[in-house]
Structures are given as C-alpha cells and as structure tokens.
Coordinates of C-alpha atoms in Angstrom, one line a residue:
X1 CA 45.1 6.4 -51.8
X2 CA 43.4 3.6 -53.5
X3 CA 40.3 3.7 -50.5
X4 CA 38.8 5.9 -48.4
X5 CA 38.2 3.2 -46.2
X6 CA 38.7 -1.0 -45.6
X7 CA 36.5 -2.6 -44.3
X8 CA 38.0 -5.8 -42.8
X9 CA 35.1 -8.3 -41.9
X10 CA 31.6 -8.4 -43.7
X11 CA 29.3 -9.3 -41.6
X12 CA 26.5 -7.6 -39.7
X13 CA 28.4 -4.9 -38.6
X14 CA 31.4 -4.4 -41.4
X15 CA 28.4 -4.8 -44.5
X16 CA 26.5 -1.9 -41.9
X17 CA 29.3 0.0 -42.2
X18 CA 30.6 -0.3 -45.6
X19 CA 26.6 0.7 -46.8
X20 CA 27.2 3.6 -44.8
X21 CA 30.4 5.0 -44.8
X22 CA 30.7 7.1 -48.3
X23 CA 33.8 7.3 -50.5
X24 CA 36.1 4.3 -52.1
X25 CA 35.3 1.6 -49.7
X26 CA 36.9 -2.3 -50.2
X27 CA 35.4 -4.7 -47.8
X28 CA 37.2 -7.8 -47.8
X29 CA 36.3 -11.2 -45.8
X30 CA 38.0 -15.3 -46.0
X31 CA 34.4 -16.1 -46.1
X32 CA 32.9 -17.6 -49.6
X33 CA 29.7 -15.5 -48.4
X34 CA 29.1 -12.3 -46.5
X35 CA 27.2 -12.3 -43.7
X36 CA 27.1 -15.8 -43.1
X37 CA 26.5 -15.5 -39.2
X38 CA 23.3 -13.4 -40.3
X39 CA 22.7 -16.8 -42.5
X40 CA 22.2 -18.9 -39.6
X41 CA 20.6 -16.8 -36.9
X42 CA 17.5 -17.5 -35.5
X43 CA 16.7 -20.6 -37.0
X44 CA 17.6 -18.8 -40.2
X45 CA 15.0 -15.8 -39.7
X46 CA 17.8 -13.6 -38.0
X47 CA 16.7 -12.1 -34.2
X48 CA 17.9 -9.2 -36.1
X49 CA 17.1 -6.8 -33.0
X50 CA 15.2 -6.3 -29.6
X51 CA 11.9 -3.9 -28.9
X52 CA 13.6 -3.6 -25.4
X53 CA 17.5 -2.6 -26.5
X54 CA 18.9 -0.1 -23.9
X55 CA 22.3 -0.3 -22.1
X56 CA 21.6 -1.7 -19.4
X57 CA 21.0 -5.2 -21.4
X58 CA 25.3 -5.2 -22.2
X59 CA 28.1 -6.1 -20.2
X60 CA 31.5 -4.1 -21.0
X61 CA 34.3 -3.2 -18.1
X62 CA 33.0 0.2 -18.9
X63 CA 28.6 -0.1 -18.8
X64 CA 28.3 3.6 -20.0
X65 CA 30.9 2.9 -23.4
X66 CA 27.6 1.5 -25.7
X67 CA 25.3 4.2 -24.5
X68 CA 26.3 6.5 -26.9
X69 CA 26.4 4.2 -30.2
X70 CA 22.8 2.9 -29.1
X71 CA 21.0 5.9 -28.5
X72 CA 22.0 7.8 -31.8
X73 CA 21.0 4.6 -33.8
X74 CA 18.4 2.8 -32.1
X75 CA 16.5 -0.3 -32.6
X76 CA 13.4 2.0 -33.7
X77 CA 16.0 3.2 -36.3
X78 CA 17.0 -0.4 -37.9
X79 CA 13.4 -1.5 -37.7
X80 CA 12.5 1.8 -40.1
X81 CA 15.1 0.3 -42.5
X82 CA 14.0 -2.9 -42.2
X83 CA 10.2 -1.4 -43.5
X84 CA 11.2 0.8 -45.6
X85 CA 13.1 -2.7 -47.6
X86 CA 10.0 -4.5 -47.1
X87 CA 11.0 -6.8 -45.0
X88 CA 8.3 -8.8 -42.9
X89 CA 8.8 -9.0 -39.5
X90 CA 7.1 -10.1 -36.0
X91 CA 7.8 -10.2 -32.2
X92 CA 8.4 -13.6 -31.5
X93 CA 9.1 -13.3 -27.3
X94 CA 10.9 -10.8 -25.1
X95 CA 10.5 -8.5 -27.5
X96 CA 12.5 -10.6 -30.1
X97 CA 12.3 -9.3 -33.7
X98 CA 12.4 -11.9 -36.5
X99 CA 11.9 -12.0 -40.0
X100 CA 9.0 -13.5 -41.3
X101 CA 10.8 -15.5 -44.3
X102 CA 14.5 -15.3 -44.2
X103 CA 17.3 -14.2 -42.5
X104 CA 18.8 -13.9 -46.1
X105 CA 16.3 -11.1 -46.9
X106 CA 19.0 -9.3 -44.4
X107 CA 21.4 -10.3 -45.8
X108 CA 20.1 -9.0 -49.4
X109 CA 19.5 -5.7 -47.4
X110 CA 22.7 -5.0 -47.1
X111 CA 24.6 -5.9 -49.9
X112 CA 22.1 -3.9 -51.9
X113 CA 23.0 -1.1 -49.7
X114 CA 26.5 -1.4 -50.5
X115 CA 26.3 -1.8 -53.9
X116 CA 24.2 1.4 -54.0
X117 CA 26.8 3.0 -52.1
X118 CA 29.3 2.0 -54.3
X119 CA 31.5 0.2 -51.6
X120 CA 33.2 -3.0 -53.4
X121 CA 33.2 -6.5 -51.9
X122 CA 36.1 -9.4 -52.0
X123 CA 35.3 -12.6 -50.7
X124 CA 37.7 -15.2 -50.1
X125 CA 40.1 -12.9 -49.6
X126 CA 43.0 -12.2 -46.4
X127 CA 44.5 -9.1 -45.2
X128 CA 48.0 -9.1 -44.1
X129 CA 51.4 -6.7 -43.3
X130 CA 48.6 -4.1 -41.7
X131 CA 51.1 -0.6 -41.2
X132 CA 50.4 2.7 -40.4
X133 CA 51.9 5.7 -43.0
X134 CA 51.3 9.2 -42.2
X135 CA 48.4 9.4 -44.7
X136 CA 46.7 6.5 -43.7
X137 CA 47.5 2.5 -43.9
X138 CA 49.1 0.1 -46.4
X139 CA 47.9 -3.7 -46.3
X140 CA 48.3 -6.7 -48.5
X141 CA 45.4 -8.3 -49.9
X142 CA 45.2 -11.9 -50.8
X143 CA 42.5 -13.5 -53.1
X144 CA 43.1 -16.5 -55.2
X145 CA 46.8 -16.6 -54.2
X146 CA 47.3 -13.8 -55.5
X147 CA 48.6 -10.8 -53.5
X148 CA 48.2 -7.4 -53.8
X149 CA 49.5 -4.0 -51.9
X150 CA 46.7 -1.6 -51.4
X151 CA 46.3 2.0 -49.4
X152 CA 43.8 3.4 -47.3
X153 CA 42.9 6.0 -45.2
X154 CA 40.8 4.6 -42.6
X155 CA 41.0 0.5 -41.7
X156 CA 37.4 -0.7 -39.8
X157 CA 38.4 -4.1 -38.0
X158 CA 35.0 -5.9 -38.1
X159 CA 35.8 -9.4 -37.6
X160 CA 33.8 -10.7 -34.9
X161 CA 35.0 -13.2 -31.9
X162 CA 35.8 -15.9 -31.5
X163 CA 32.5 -17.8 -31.0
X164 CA 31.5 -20.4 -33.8
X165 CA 35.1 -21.1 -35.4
X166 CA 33.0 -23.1 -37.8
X167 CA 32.1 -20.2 -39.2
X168 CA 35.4 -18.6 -39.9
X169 CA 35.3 -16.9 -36.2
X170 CA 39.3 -15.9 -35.7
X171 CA 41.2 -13.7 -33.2
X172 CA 42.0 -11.7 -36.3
X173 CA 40.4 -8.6 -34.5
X174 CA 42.3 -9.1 -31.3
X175 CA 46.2 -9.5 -32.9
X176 CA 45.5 -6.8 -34.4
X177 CA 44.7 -4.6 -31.0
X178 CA 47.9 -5.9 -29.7
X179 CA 49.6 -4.6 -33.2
X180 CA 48.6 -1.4 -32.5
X181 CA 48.8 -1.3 -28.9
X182 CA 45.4 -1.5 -27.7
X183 CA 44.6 -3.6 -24.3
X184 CA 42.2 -6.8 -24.5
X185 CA 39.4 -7.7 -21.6
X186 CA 39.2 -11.0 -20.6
X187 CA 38.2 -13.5 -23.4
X188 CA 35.6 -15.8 -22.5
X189 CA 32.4 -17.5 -24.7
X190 CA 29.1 -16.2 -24.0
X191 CA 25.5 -17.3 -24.4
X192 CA 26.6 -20.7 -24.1
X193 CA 25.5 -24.1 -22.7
X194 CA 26.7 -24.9 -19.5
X195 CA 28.6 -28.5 -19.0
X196 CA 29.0 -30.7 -16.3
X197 CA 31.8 -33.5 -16.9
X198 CA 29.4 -36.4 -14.6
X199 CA 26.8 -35.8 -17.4
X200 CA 23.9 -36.0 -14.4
X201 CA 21.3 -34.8 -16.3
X202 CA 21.7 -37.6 -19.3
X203 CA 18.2 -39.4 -17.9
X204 CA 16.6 -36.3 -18.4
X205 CA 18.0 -35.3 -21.6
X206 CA 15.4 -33.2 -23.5
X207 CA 13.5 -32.1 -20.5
X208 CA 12.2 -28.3 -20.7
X209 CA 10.9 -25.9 -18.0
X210 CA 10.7 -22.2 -17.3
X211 CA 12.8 -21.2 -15.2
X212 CA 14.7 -18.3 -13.1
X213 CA 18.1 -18.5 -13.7
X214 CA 20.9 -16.6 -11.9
X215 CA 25.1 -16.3 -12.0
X216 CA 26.4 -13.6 -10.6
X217 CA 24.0 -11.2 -11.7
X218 CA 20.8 -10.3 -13.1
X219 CA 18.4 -13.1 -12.3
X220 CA 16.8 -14.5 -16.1
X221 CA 13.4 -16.0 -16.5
X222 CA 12.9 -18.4 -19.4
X223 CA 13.3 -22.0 -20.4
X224 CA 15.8 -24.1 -19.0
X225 CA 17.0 -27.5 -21.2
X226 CA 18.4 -30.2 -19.8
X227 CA 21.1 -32.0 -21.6
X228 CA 23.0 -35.1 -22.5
X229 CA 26.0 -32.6 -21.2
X230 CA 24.7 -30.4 -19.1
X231 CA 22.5 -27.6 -19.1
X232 CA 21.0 -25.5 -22.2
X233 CA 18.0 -23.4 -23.2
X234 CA 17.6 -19.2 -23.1
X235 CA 17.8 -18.9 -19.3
X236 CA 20.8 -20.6 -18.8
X237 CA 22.7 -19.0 -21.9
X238 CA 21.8 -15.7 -20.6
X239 CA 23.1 -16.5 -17.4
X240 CA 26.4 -18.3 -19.1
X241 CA 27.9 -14.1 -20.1
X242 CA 27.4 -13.5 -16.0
X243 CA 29.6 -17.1 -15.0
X244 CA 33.1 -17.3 -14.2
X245 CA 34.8 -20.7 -13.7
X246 CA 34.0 -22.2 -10.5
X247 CA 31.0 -20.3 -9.5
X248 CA 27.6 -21.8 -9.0
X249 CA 24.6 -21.1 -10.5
X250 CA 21.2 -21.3 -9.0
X251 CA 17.9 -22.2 -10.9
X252 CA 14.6 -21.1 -9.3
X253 CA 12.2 -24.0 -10.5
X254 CA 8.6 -22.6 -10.2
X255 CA 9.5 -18.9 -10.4
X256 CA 5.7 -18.1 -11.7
X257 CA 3.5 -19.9 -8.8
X258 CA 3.4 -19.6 -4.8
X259 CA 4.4 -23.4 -4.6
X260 CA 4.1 -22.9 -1.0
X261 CA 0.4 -22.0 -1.1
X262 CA -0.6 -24.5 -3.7
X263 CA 0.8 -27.3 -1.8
X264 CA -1.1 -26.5 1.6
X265 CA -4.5 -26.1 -0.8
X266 CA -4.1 -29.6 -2.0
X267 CA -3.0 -30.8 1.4
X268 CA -6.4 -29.9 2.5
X269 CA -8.2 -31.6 -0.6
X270 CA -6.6 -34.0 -1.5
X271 CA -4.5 -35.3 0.8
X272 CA -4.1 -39.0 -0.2
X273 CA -2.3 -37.7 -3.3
X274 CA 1.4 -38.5 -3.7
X275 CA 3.7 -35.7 -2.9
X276 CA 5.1 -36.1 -6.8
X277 CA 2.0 -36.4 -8.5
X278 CA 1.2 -32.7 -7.2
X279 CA 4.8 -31.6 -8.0
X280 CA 4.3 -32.7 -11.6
X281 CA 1.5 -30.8 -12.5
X282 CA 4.2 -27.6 -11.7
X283 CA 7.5 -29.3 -13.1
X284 CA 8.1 -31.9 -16.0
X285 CA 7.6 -35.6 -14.7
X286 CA 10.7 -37.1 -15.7
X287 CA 12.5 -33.9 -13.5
X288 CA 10.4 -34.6 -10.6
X289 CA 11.9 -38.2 -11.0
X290 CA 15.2 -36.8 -11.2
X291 CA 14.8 -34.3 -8.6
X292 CA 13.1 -37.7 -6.2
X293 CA 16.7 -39.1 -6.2
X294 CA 18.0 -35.9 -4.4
X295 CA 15.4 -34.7 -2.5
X296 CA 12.8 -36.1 -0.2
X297 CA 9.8 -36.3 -2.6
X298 CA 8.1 -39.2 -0.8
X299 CA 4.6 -39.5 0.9
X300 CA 1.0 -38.2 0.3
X301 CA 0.1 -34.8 0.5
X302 CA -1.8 -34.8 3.7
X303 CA 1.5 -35.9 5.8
X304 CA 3.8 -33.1 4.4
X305 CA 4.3 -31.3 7.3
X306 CA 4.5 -26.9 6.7
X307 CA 7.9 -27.3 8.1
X308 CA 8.6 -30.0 5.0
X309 CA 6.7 -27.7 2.5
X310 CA 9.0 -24.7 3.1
X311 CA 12.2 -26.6 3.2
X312 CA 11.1 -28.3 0.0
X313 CA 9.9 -25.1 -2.1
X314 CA 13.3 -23.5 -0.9
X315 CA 15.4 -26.2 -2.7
X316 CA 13.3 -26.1 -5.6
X317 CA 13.9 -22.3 -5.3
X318 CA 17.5 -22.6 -4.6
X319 CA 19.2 -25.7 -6.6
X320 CA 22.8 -24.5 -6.5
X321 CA 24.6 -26.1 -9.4
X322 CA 28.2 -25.5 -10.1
X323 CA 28.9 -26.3 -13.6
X324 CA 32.6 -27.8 -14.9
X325 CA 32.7 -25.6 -17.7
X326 CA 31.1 -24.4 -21.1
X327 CA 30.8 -25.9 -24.2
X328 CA 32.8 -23.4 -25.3
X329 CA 33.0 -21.3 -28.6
X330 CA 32.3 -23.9 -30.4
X331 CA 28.6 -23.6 -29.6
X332 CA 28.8 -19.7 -27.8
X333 CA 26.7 -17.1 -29.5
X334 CA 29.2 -14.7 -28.6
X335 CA 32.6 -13.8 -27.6
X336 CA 32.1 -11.8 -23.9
X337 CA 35.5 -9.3 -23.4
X338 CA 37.3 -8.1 -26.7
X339 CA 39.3 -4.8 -27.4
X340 CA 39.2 -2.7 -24.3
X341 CA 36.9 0.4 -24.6
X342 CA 39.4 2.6 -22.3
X343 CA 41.0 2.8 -25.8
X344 CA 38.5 3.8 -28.2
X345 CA 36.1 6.4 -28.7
X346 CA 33.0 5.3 -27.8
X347 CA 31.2 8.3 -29.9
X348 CA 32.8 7.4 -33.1
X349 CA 34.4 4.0 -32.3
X350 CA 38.1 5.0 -33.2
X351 CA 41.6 3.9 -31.9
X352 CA 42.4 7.1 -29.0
X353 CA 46.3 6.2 -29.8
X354 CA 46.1 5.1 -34.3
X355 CA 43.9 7.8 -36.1
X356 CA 42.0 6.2 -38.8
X357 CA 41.6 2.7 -37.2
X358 CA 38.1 2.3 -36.1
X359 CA 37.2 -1.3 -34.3
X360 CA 33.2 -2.3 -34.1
X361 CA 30.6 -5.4 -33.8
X362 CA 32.0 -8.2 -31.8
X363 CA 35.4 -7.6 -31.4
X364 CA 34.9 -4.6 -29.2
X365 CA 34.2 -5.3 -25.4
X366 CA 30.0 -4.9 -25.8
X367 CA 28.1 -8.2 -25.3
X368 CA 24.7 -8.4 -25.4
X369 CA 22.0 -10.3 -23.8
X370 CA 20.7 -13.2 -26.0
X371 CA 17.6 -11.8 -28.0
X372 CA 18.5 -9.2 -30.6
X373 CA 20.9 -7.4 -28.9
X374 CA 24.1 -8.3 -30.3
X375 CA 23.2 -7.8 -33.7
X376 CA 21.9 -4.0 -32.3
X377 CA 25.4 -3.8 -31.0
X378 CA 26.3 -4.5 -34.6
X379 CA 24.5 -1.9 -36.3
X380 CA 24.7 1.0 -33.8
X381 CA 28.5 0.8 -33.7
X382 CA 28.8 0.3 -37.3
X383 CA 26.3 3.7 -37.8
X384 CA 28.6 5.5 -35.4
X385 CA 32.0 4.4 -36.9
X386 CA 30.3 5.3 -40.4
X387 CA 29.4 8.4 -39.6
X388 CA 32.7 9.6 -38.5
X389 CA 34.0 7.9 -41.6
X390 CA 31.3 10.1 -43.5
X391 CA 32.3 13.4 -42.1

C-alpha cells in the first residue's frame, strides 16, 4: 500500500484527522489553501469552539449518534491544545471561544501537527475512480493535470457540505455515500438568513434588536437583523437549522422586560406620552415605525386601555412571519442533513457496510448550533475516526 490512510478534504476536521491518525497519511484538497473555511470564521478569529458543547446543542435523525464522539474529545480537550500552542483566546458571548489574533494561528496549529506527524499534504489536487480491493482502496489522484494511481488502506471523506460553494463547498462527500451505498438525510442549508421575496423589511434595513426567536423548536434569544431581503442576525440563523419550507416563524420582541407592566407604570405617570415614544425606549425607533403601519400604535399612554396593552404586548410577543425561503448555501454556515448515521459507527465514525471508509466533519448528518459548535463537531469526530485509524 502506498498509505495507511487518505485523507480526502483538509479542513477543520480532515487536517484534525490527518495530525492524528499515525502511519503514511496523504491528505489531498482542490483548494490552493487548507483550511480555508477556518480562514474566514469569525470575522477571521475562528469561533473555534463553545464553553457550553453538549448534545443536546445538534440536530441529526438520530440525537444520541454525536454523543459519543463529543464526550471522549470534548471542548475542554481542544481548548488544552489550543494552550498548550499558545494560542490566545477569550469568551466573546454564549460561551463563544475566539482567538485573540487570528484564525490563521489555527490554521498554523494544525499543519504543524501534521507535519510533525509526518502526514503529507496535496493542494490543488482531485480524487477520482474511488474502488474498494480486498486490502483496502485504489484512487486516482490529480494535481497539475497530472494523474496518478495510488493505494490505501483506509479513505476518510472530509469534505464538508454544501454551504459556501464559494469556498470550494461540493457534494463530493455525498456521491460518494451513494457510491458505496450509504443513505443521505435531507439536504438543506443551515444557519442561514431568512428571505422574504416582498422584501418588507427594506425601510428598515440595518435595524437590530434582541430577540426570542423560534421555528419549530428550541426557542433562541439573541439579535435579530433586519434586511434589504429579509431577516438575518444570530437568532434568526439559529432558528433557520429548525425551519422547513412553508412554516412560520415567530419573533418574541421584548423577550427580557414585562412590557405589560412597564406600560401600565407609565400610564400612570406619564400619560400624555405617545404610545410610540414609550415603545421606543424598548424597541428600535425606525421598527416601532415599521411595526405602526401594522399595528395600532396610536394615542397617548393614558388612553391605552389594559385590554389594548395585552393585545398589543401579545403581538409584539407573537409576530408570526412565514419567510419565502433562505438565502441559501450561498450564504449558509452549514449544510443541515448529510450521510445518514444509521450507517456509520458513531464510536469510531466508519462505513457499517465498506471497512476502511470512515466519513466525518460536515458531511455526516451532525449540525450544530451557530457558536462553536460545528467546528467541535469537527474535531471530536475527526479524534474518534483517528483513533480507530491509530489502533
């Protein structure tokens, strides 16, 4: 055999990997860089993980598959190597971990890990004719136009989503599942902005409030952005991996304060003040002029009845929107769905039906909440696919 192991893919989780897996190790990518989605995380400081990781933070068709991979390489675990590289970090939010400096200082992590390792990396380079032998797997490998048969072992498909196809995303990952006969979830983008195709929100554009955000599921509070197309900002993202097409979200606009109460107290004091002007010292002007051509916002304080006030902090409460759609992967974080977990092991994150084919990172059907925990996915599935490799 040429390798011990390919490695196709190098970012988070196939450089993770490759740093870890021992033996003859090729990791090839189409990129001109490795870890390019690293590159532009976080504003270029890479959310590289979350204080708060734990399953219940990841949606899969099976919710117990990434308990395994997470809790024998934990965020605690990362944030060790992370110090022990010297690598400045700080909790930004949410328990959000960023690097001080650079998201390239990740980056630089890991290839030196897999130069120290010994693992080899081809950039600008394709894999192709992908077969099974009875010792392992023959492939042809592409770089400069110039092609090249090559044997391995074990094959690690680490080639991410869909999501960014800017970035080189592919459905590389996904044909080949269906090569070997594995099953696919439901494809959809993730952690995306929400569109809506009458572009109501355009007087508003750049408008920011917290918010309490929820689509069929776990209810998110944090910032909500209004759009040119629709609606953006971490709430609504977070709620974007819980939507399906045609359902409605609803956005809880003053989740922190008992509206209610702070109405009647003004009532009483200062009743000659407009309705509005109270409502903007809770919500954004412009969106209390926004919201005054939907609702009934008029009048002073001291004739808003308690009937009024309760119908009114309801609809602030529940302003059901039903979006036309996403922006898409263009935009999306993340790909939600990818190669059903029914078929893989979720200890060591190989193929139950093609020994030696391991599939981890993105591709697999784990997605994360926005904030760290995709790229935890990443390293704790690469750790348990490298260890089995190791063994």
């Amino acid at each position: 055999m040429d390798y011990d192991t390919l490695v196709i893919g190098a970012g988070a989780a196939g450089m993770m990997c490759a740093a870890h897996a021992g033996g003859r190790v090729l990791v090839v990518d189409h990129a001109k860089a490795a870890g390019e989605k690293i590159r532009i995380s976080g504003g270029g400081r890479c959310n590289f993980t979350n204080m708060y990781c734990e399953p219940a933070a990841f949606l899969s068709q099976n919710p117990h598959f990434a308990k395994s991979a997470l809790a024998r390489y934990t965020q605690w675990d990362f944030v060790a190597l992370v110090d022990a590289h010297g690598i400045a970090w700080h909790e930004k939010t949410l328990g959000q971990l960023f690097c001080d400096v650079s998201a390239k200082e990740i980056i630089a992590m890991l290839h030196g890990l897999m130069r120290g390792a010994g693992a080899e990396l081809r950039l600008r380079t394709s894999v192709s004719d992908l077969a099974k032998t009875a010792d392992g797997f023959t492939a042809t490998v592409t770089q400069d136009d110039k092609a090249k048969p090559i044997t391995a072992r074990n094959v690690v498909v680490a080639t991410g989503g869909k999501s960014i196809p800017k970035m080189g995303a592919s459905s590389f990952a996904y044909d080949i599942a269906r090569q070997f006969g594995h099953a696919l979830t439901p494809l959809e983008p993730a952690l995306v902005p929400f569109t809506f195709a009458d572009r109501r929100f355009a007087d508003i554009s750049g408008v920011a409030c917290p918010a309490r955000v929820t689509a069929n599921g776990p209810a998110f509070d944090e910032a909500v952005l209004f759009t040119h197309r629709g609606l953006s900002g971490p709430a609504i993202l977070q709620a974007s991996s819980y939507w399906d097409a045609g359902q409605s979200i609803r956005l809880h606009l003053v989740p922190e304060a008992d509206l209610g109460s702070a109405l009647r107290d003004k009532r009483r004091t200062e009743g000659k003040k407009a309705l509005t002007t109270e409502l903007a010292r809770h919500l954004p002007t412009r969106l209390v002029d926004h919201l005054s051509t939907q609702m009934d916002l008029s009048g002073r304080l001291g004739d808003v009845s308690d009937a009024r006030i309760d119908a009114l902090v309801h609809d602030l409460s529940h302003w059901a929107l039903t979006p036309d759609g996403t922006e898409g992967y263009r935009t999306a974080e993340v790909t939600r769905g990818g190669v059903d977990t029914d078929g893989l092991s979720s200890k060591t994150m190989e193929s139950r039906t093609t020994p030696g084919l391991y599939f981890i990172g993105e591709a697999v059907d784990v997605t994360g909440w926005l904030g760290g925990y995709n790229f935890q996915w990443a390293w704790s599935s690469a750790m348990a696919c490298a260890s089995a490799l190791e063994d």
